[in-house]
Amino acid sequence: MANRPLLVGLTGSIGMGKSETARMFAGLAIPVYDADAAVHALYDVGGAAVPAIAQAFPECVKGGRVDRSALAVRVLSDPTALAGLEAVVHPLAAARQQVFIGEAAARGADLAVFDIPLLYETGGDARMDVVVVVSAPPDVQRARALARPGMTPEKLDNILKRQMSDAEKRARADYVVDTGSGLEHAAAQVRTIVDQLRARRKSDA
């Protein structure tokens, strides 16, 4: 444990405030791996996933980059296509995570946070030392999600159907951050979690 940071998975359903919570960890000088940003890089011009996706789904690559909207339409209703995509992306993402861990260790970081939306759904929690789930009351979650550009009630319901329920995530979590009572309240929870994790890491060293 002493030669690498404590690996902290950060997850939560859509509209729960996970991205804002990730920024709170980053604000405490803790390295944060942004899974969405990593996938964007894999899909962008020169990205490692582009050649394989161009071969499997040529209609989804335009101008040398993956058209995420077209790819989503192509794979979400086709389990075989989705499995093929995951077989390409997951190993590349896992390799990037290992690089991130090495970089964090080289900086002497004691904690490293992995902001991964579908952490439980993809089994990523097995690679973490602890998991923090970000949660909020259902009415708050729905209002936040529906305020996003292009979001509709139907689209939101379809997204939620594909995600593990908030109740199950909270039950499985090591820590829960409640974002329903404002940023200051959430930030205080994050600071408490960080203090506890640092104490745990020292005792494990």
mmCIF file of C-alpha atoms in Angstrom:
data_model
loop_
_atom_site.group_PDB
_atom_site.id
_atom_site.type_symbol
_atom_site.label_atom_id
_atom_site.label_comp_id
_atom_site.label_asym_id
_atom_site.label_seq_id
_atom_site.Cartn_x
_atom_site.Cartn_y
_atom_site.Cartn_z
ATOM 1 C CA MET A 1 0.000 0.000 0.000
ATOM 2 C CA ALA A 2 2.838 2.351 0.765
ATOM 3 C CA ASN A 3 4.217 2.338 -2.786
ATOM 4 C CA ARG A 4 1.028 3.508 -4.467
ATOM 5 C CA PRO A 5 -1.880 5.788 -3.639
ATOM 6 C CA LEU A 6 -5.067 4.512 -2.072
ATOM 7 C CA LEU A 7 -7.415 4.057 -5.033
ATOM 8 C CA VAL A 8 -10.753 5.790 -4.509
ATOM 9 C CA GLY A 9 -13.608 5.068 -6.910
ATOM 10 C CA LEU A 10 -16.047 7.963 -7.265
ATOM 11 C CA THR A 11 -19.376 7.219 -8.881
ATOM 12 C CA GLY A 12 -23.043 8.148 -8.924
ATOM 13 C CA SER A 13 -26.030 8.165 -11.212
ATOM 14 C CA ILE A 14 -26.838 10.967 -13.643
ATOM 15 C CA GLY A 15 -27.695 14.285 -12.006
ATOM 16 C CA MET A 16 -26.249 13.387 -8.618
ATOM 17 C CA GLY A 17 -23.431 15.960 -8.643
ATOM 18 C CA LYS A 18 -20.525 13.599 -9.235
ATOM 19 C CA SER A 19 -18.532 15.988 -11.437
ATOM 20 C CA GLU A 20 -18.811 18.768 -8.866
ATOM 21 C CA THR A 21 -17.739 16.342 -6.141
ATOM 22 C CA ALA A 22 -14.741 15.290 -8.235
ATOM 23 C CA ARG A 23 -13.710 18.947 -8.406
ATOM 24 C CA MET A 24 -13.870 19.072 -4.600
ATOM 25 C CA PHE A 25 -11.361 16.227 -4.366
ATOM 26 C CA ALA A 26 -9.166 17.934 -6.964
ATOM 27 C CA GLY A 27 -9.378 21.138 -4.946
ATOM 28 C CA LEU A 28 -7.705 19.269 -2.088
ATOM 29 C CA ALA A 29 -4.728 18.563 -4.380
ATOM 30 C CA ILE A 30 -5.765 14.947 -4.943
ATOM 31 C CA PRO A 31 -5.174 13.551 -8.452
ATOM 32 C CA VAL A 32 -8.477 12.796 -10.210
ATOM 33 C CA TYR A 33 -8.861 10.478 -13.200
ATOM 34 C CA ASP A 34 -11.776 11.614 -15.375
ATOM 35 C CA ALA A 35 -13.101 8.544 -17.203
ATOM 36 C CA ASP A 36 -15.254 10.590 -19.577
ATOM 37 C CA ALA A 37 -12.310 12.774 -20.569
ATOM 38 C CA ALA A 38 -10.154 9.679 -21.078
ATOM 39 C CA VAL A 39 -12.718 8.169 -23.457
ATOM 40 C CA HIS A 40 -12.996 11.474 -25.315
ATOM 41 C CA ALA A 41 -9.223 11.346 -25.852
ATOM 42 C CA LEU A 42 -9.419 7.754 -27.095
ATOM 43 C CA TYR A 43 -12.119 8.804 -29.583
ATOM 44 C CA ASP A 44 -10.510 12.045 -30.772
ATOM 45 C CA VAL A 45 -8.197 12.524 -33.748
ATOM 46 C CA GLY A 46 -5.148 10.342 -33.146
ATOM 47 C CA GLY A 47 -6.916 8.503 -30.315
ATOM 48 C CA ALA A 48 -5.938 4.897 -29.689
ATOM 49 C CA ALA A 49 -9.501 3.594 -30.136
ATOM 50 C CA VAL A 50 -10.178 5.242 -33.498
ATOM 51 C CA PRO A 51 -8.613 2.623 -35.841
ATOM 52 C CA ALA A 52 -10.437 -0.340 -34.276
ATOM 53 C CA ILE A 53 -13.759 1.510 -34.146
ATOM 54 C CA ALA A 54 -13.306 2.636 -37.767
ATOM 55 C CA GLN A 55 -12.878 -0.997 -38.741
ATOM 56 C CA ALA A 56 -15.863 -2.270 -36.736
ATOM 57 C CA PHE A 57 -18.213 0.699 -37.203
ATOM 58 C CA PRO A 58 -16.929 2.736 -40.179
ATOM 59 C CA GLU A 59 -20.067 4.874 -40.301
ATOM 60 C CA CYS A 60 -19.279 6.149 -36.785
ATOM 61 C CA VAL A 61 -15.889 7.698 -37.607
ATOM 62 C CA LYS A 62 -15.908 11.077 -39.326
ATOM 63 C CA GLY A 63 -12.954 13.375 -39.903
ATOM 64 C CA GLY A 64 -10.613 11.019 -38.095
ATOM 65 C CA ARG A 65 -12.572 11.045 -34.843
ATOM 66 C CA VAL A 66 -15.393 8.941 -33.436
ATOM 67 C CA ASP A 67 -18.866 10.443 -33.685
ATOM 68 C CA ARG A 68 -20.065 9.592 -30.201
ATOM 69 C CA SER A 69 -23.722 10.246 -31.003
ATOM 70 C CA ALA A 70 -23.658 7.968 -34.034
ATOM 71 C CA LEU A 71 -21.780 5.309 -32.065
ATOM 72 C CA ALA A 72 -24.325 5.427 -29.238
ATOM 73 C CA VAL A 73 -27.182 4.931 -31.697
ATOM 74 C CA ARG A 74 -25.289 2.054 -33.309
ATOM 75 C CA VAL A 75 -24.439 0.044 -30.186
ATOM 76 C CA LEU A 76 -27.032 0.761 -27.510
ATOM 77 C CA SER A 77 -29.743 -1.343 -29.157
ATOM 78 C CA ASP A 78 -27.313 -4.082 -30.231
ATOM 79 C CA PRO A 79 -25.759 -6.071 -27.353
ATOM 80 C CA THR A 80 -23.264 -7.773 -29.672
ATOM 81 C CA ALA A 81 -22.050 -4.443 -31.054
ATOM 82 C CA LEU A 82 -21.841 -2.998 -27.544
ATOM 83 C CA ALA A 83 -19.763 -5.950 -26.376
ATOM 84 C CA GLY A 84 -17.463 -5.441 -29.361
ATOM 85 C CA LEU A 85 -17.030 -1.778 -28.513
ATOM 86 C CA GLU A 86 -16.308 -2.563 -24.874
ATOM 87 C CA ALA A 87 -13.699 -5.121 -25.951
ATOM 88 C CA VAL A 88 -11.886 -2.284 -27.727
ATOM 89 C CA VAL A 89 -12.314 0.524 -25.203
ATOM 90 C CA HIS A 90 -12.017 -1.183 -21.823
ATOM 91 C CA PRO A 91 -8.424 -2.465 -22.221
ATOM 92 C CA LEU A 92 -7.313 0.947 -23.521
ATOM 93 C CA ALA A 93 -9.011 2.704 -20.618
ATOM 94 C CA ALA A 94 -7.519 0.240 -18.121
ATOM 95 C CA ALA A 95 -4.045 0.923 -19.527
ATOM 96 C CA ARG A 96 -4.586 4.677 -19.171
ATOM 97 C CA GLN A 97 -5.667 4.159 -15.564
ATOM 98 C CA GLN A 98 -2.429 2.308 -14.832
ATOM 99 C CA VAL A 99 -0.455 5.206 -16.292
ATOM 100 C CA PHE A 100 -2.440 7.585 -14.094
ATOM 101 C CA ILE A 101 -1.670 5.515 -10.982
ATOM 102 C CA GLY A 102 2.024 5.551 -11.846
ATOM 103 C CA GLU A 103 1.971 9.308 -12.362
ATOM 104 C CA ALA A 104 0.161 9.859 -9.061
ATOM 105 C CA ALA A 105 2.651 7.618 -7.237
ATOM 106 C CA ALA A 106 5.575 9.470 -8.795
ATOM 107 C CA ARG A 107 4.124 12.712 -7.453
ATOM 108 C CA GLY A 108 3.960 11.196 -3.973
ATOM 109 C CA ALA A 109 0.136 11.273 -3.861
ATOM 110 C CA ASP A 110 -1.359 9.310 -0.986
ATOM 111 C CA LEU A 111 -4.830 9.158 -2.588
ATOM 112 C CA ALA A 112 -5.985 8.938 -6.207
ATOM 113 C CA VAL A 113 -9.618 9.399 -7.210
ATOM 114 C CA PHE A 114 -11.207 7.682 -10.215
ATOM 115 C CA ASP A 115 -14.277 9.547 -11.457
ATOM 116 C CA ILE A 116 -16.085 6.734 -13.308
ATOM 117 C CA PRO A 117 -19.838 7.072 -13.998
ATOM 118 C CA LEU A 118 -20.551 3.347 -14.474
ATOM 119 C CA LEU A 119 -18.062 2.038 -11.931
ATOM 120 C CA TYR A 120 -20.355 -0.619 -10.453
ATOM 121 C CA GLU A 121 -22.040 -1.468 -13.743
ATOM 122 C CA THR A 122 -18.685 -2.311 -15.367
ATOM 123 C CA GLY A 123 -17.182 -4.093 -12.351
ATOM 124 C CA GLY A 124 -14.590 -1.348 -11.912
ATOM 125 C CA ASP A 125 -15.193 -1.256 -8.166
ATOM 126 C CA ALA A 126 -13.157 -4.475 -7.883
ATOM 127 C CA ARG A 127 -10.022 -2.484 -8.785
ATOM 128 C CA MET A 128 -10.625 0.171 -6.127
ATOM 129 C CA ASP A 129 -9.635 0.185 -2.471
ATOM 130 C CA VAL A 130 -12.754 2.139 -1.507
ATOM 131 C CA VAL A 131 -15.801 3.519 -3.320
ATOM 132 C CA VAL A 132 -17.495 6.872 -2.737
ATOM 133 C CA VAL A 133 -21.029 7.229 -4.097
ATOM 134 C CA VAL A 134 -22.506 10.651 -4.792
ATOM 135 C CA SER A 135 -26.229 10.837 -4.122
ATOM 136 C CA ALA A 136 -29.134 13.279 -3.914
ATOM 137 C CA PRO A 137 -32.913 13.013 -3.437
ATOM 138 C CA PRO A 138 -34.791 11.795 -6.540
ATOM 139 C CA ASP A 139 -36.536 15.126 -7.152
ATOM 140 C CA VAL A 140 -33.217 16.992 -7.022
ATOM 141 C CA GLN A 141 -31.574 14.444 -9.312
ATOM 142 C CA ARG A 142 -34.376 14.653 -11.866
ATOM 143 C CA ALA A 143 -34.428 18.450 -11.903
ATOM 144 C CA ARG A 144 -30.673 18.604 -12.432
ATOM 145 C CA ALA A 145 -30.694 16.011 -15.199
ATOM 146 C CA LEU A 146 -33.605 17.590 -17.063
ATOM 147 C CA ALA A 147 -31.813 20.959 -16.999
ATOM 148 C CA ARG A 148 -29.093 19.510 -19.248
ATOM 149 C CA PRO A 149 -29.213 20.552 -22.916
ATOM 150 C CA GLY A 150 -31.093 18.038 -25.036
ATOM 151 C CA MET A 151 -32.360 15.998 -22.099
ATOM 152 C CA THR A 152 -35.979 14.832 -22.137
ATOM 153 C CA PRO A 153 -37.981 12.847 -19.576
ATOM 154 C CA GLU A 154 -37.991 9.847 -21.918
ATOM 155 C CA LYS A 155 -34.232 9.992 -22.482
ATOM 156 C CA LEU A 156 -33.612 10.349 -18.759
ATOM 157 C CA ASP A 157 -35.801 7.341 -17.960
ATOM 158 C CA ASN A 158 -33.902 5.249 -20.517
ATOM 159 C CA ILE A 159 -30.564 6.289 -18.997
ATOM 160 C CA LEU A 160 -31.735 5.457 -15.478
ATOM 161 C CA LYS A 161 -32.925 2.020 -16.613
ATOM 162 C CA ARG A 162 -29.375 1.205 -17.715
ATOM 163 C CA GLN A 163 -27.831 2.338 -14.435
ATOM 164 C CA MET A 164 -27.770 0.545 -11.110
ATOM 165 C CA SER A 165 -30.266 2.085 -8.724
ATOM 166 C CA ASP A 166 -29.099 4.809 -6.376
ATOM 167 C CA ALA A 167 -30.272 2.734 -3.416
ATOM 168 C CA GLU A 168 -28.087 -0.220 -4.419
ATOM 169 C CA LYS A 169 -25.086 2.013 -5.057
ATOM 170 C CA ARG A 170 -25.440 3.604 -1.629
ATOM 171 C CA ALA A 171 -25.791 0.184 -0.006
ATOM 172 C CA ARG A 172 -22.568 -1.013 -1.641
ATOM 173 C CA ALA A 173 -20.561 2.164 -1.053
ATOM 174 C CA ASP A 174 -17.865 2.659 1.558
ATOM 175 C CA TYR A 175 -18.801 6.348 1.750
ATOM 176 C CA VAL A 176 -21.738 8.428 0.495
ATOM 177 C CA VAL A 177 -21.617 12.139 -0.320
ATOM 178 C CA ASP A 178 -25.053 13.777 -0.162
ATOM 179 C CA THR A 179 -25.162 16.698 -2.588
ATOM 180 C CA GLY A 180 -28.810 17.531 -1.986
ATOM 181 C CA SER A 181 -28.089 20.106 0.727
ATOM 182 C CA GLY A 182 -25.744 22.397 -1.163
ATOM 183 C CA LEU A 183 -22.091 22.600 -2.147
ATOM 184 C CA GLU A 184 -20.792 23.635 1.270
ATOM 185 C CA HIS A 185 -22.390 20.632 2.949
ATOM 186 C CA ALA A 186 -21.008 18.298 0.269
ATOM 187 C CA ALA A 187 -17.521 19.821 0.500
ATOM 188 C CA ALA A 188 -17.475 19.239 4.252
ATOM 189 C CA GLN A 189 -18.320 15.575 3.670
ATOM 190 C CA VAL A 190 -15.510 15.275 1.133
ATOM 191 C CA ARG A 191 -13.001 16.758 3.578
ATOM 192 C CA THR A 192 -14.102 14.308 6.266
ATOM 193 C CA ILE A 193 -13.755 11.364 3.877
ATOM 194 C CA VAL A 194 -10.283 12.478 2.827
ATOM 195 C CA ASP A 195 -9.205 12.809 6.455
ATOM 196 C CA GLN A 196 -10.497 9.320 7.226
ATOM 197 C CA LEU A 197 -8.866 7.777 4.165
ATOM 198 C CA ARG A 198 -5.535 9.388 4.957
ATOM 199 C CA ALA A 199 -5.728 8.043 8.496
ATOM 200 C CA ARG A 200 -6.557 4.604 7.118
ATOM 201 C CA ARG A 201 -3.652 4.682 4.691
ATOM 202 C CA LYS A 202 -1.213 5.605 7.436
ATOM 203 C CA SER A 203 -2.439 2.751 9.590
ATOM 204 C CA ASP A 204 -2.094 0.303 6.677
ATOM 205 C CA ALA A 205 1.424 1.440 5.766
#
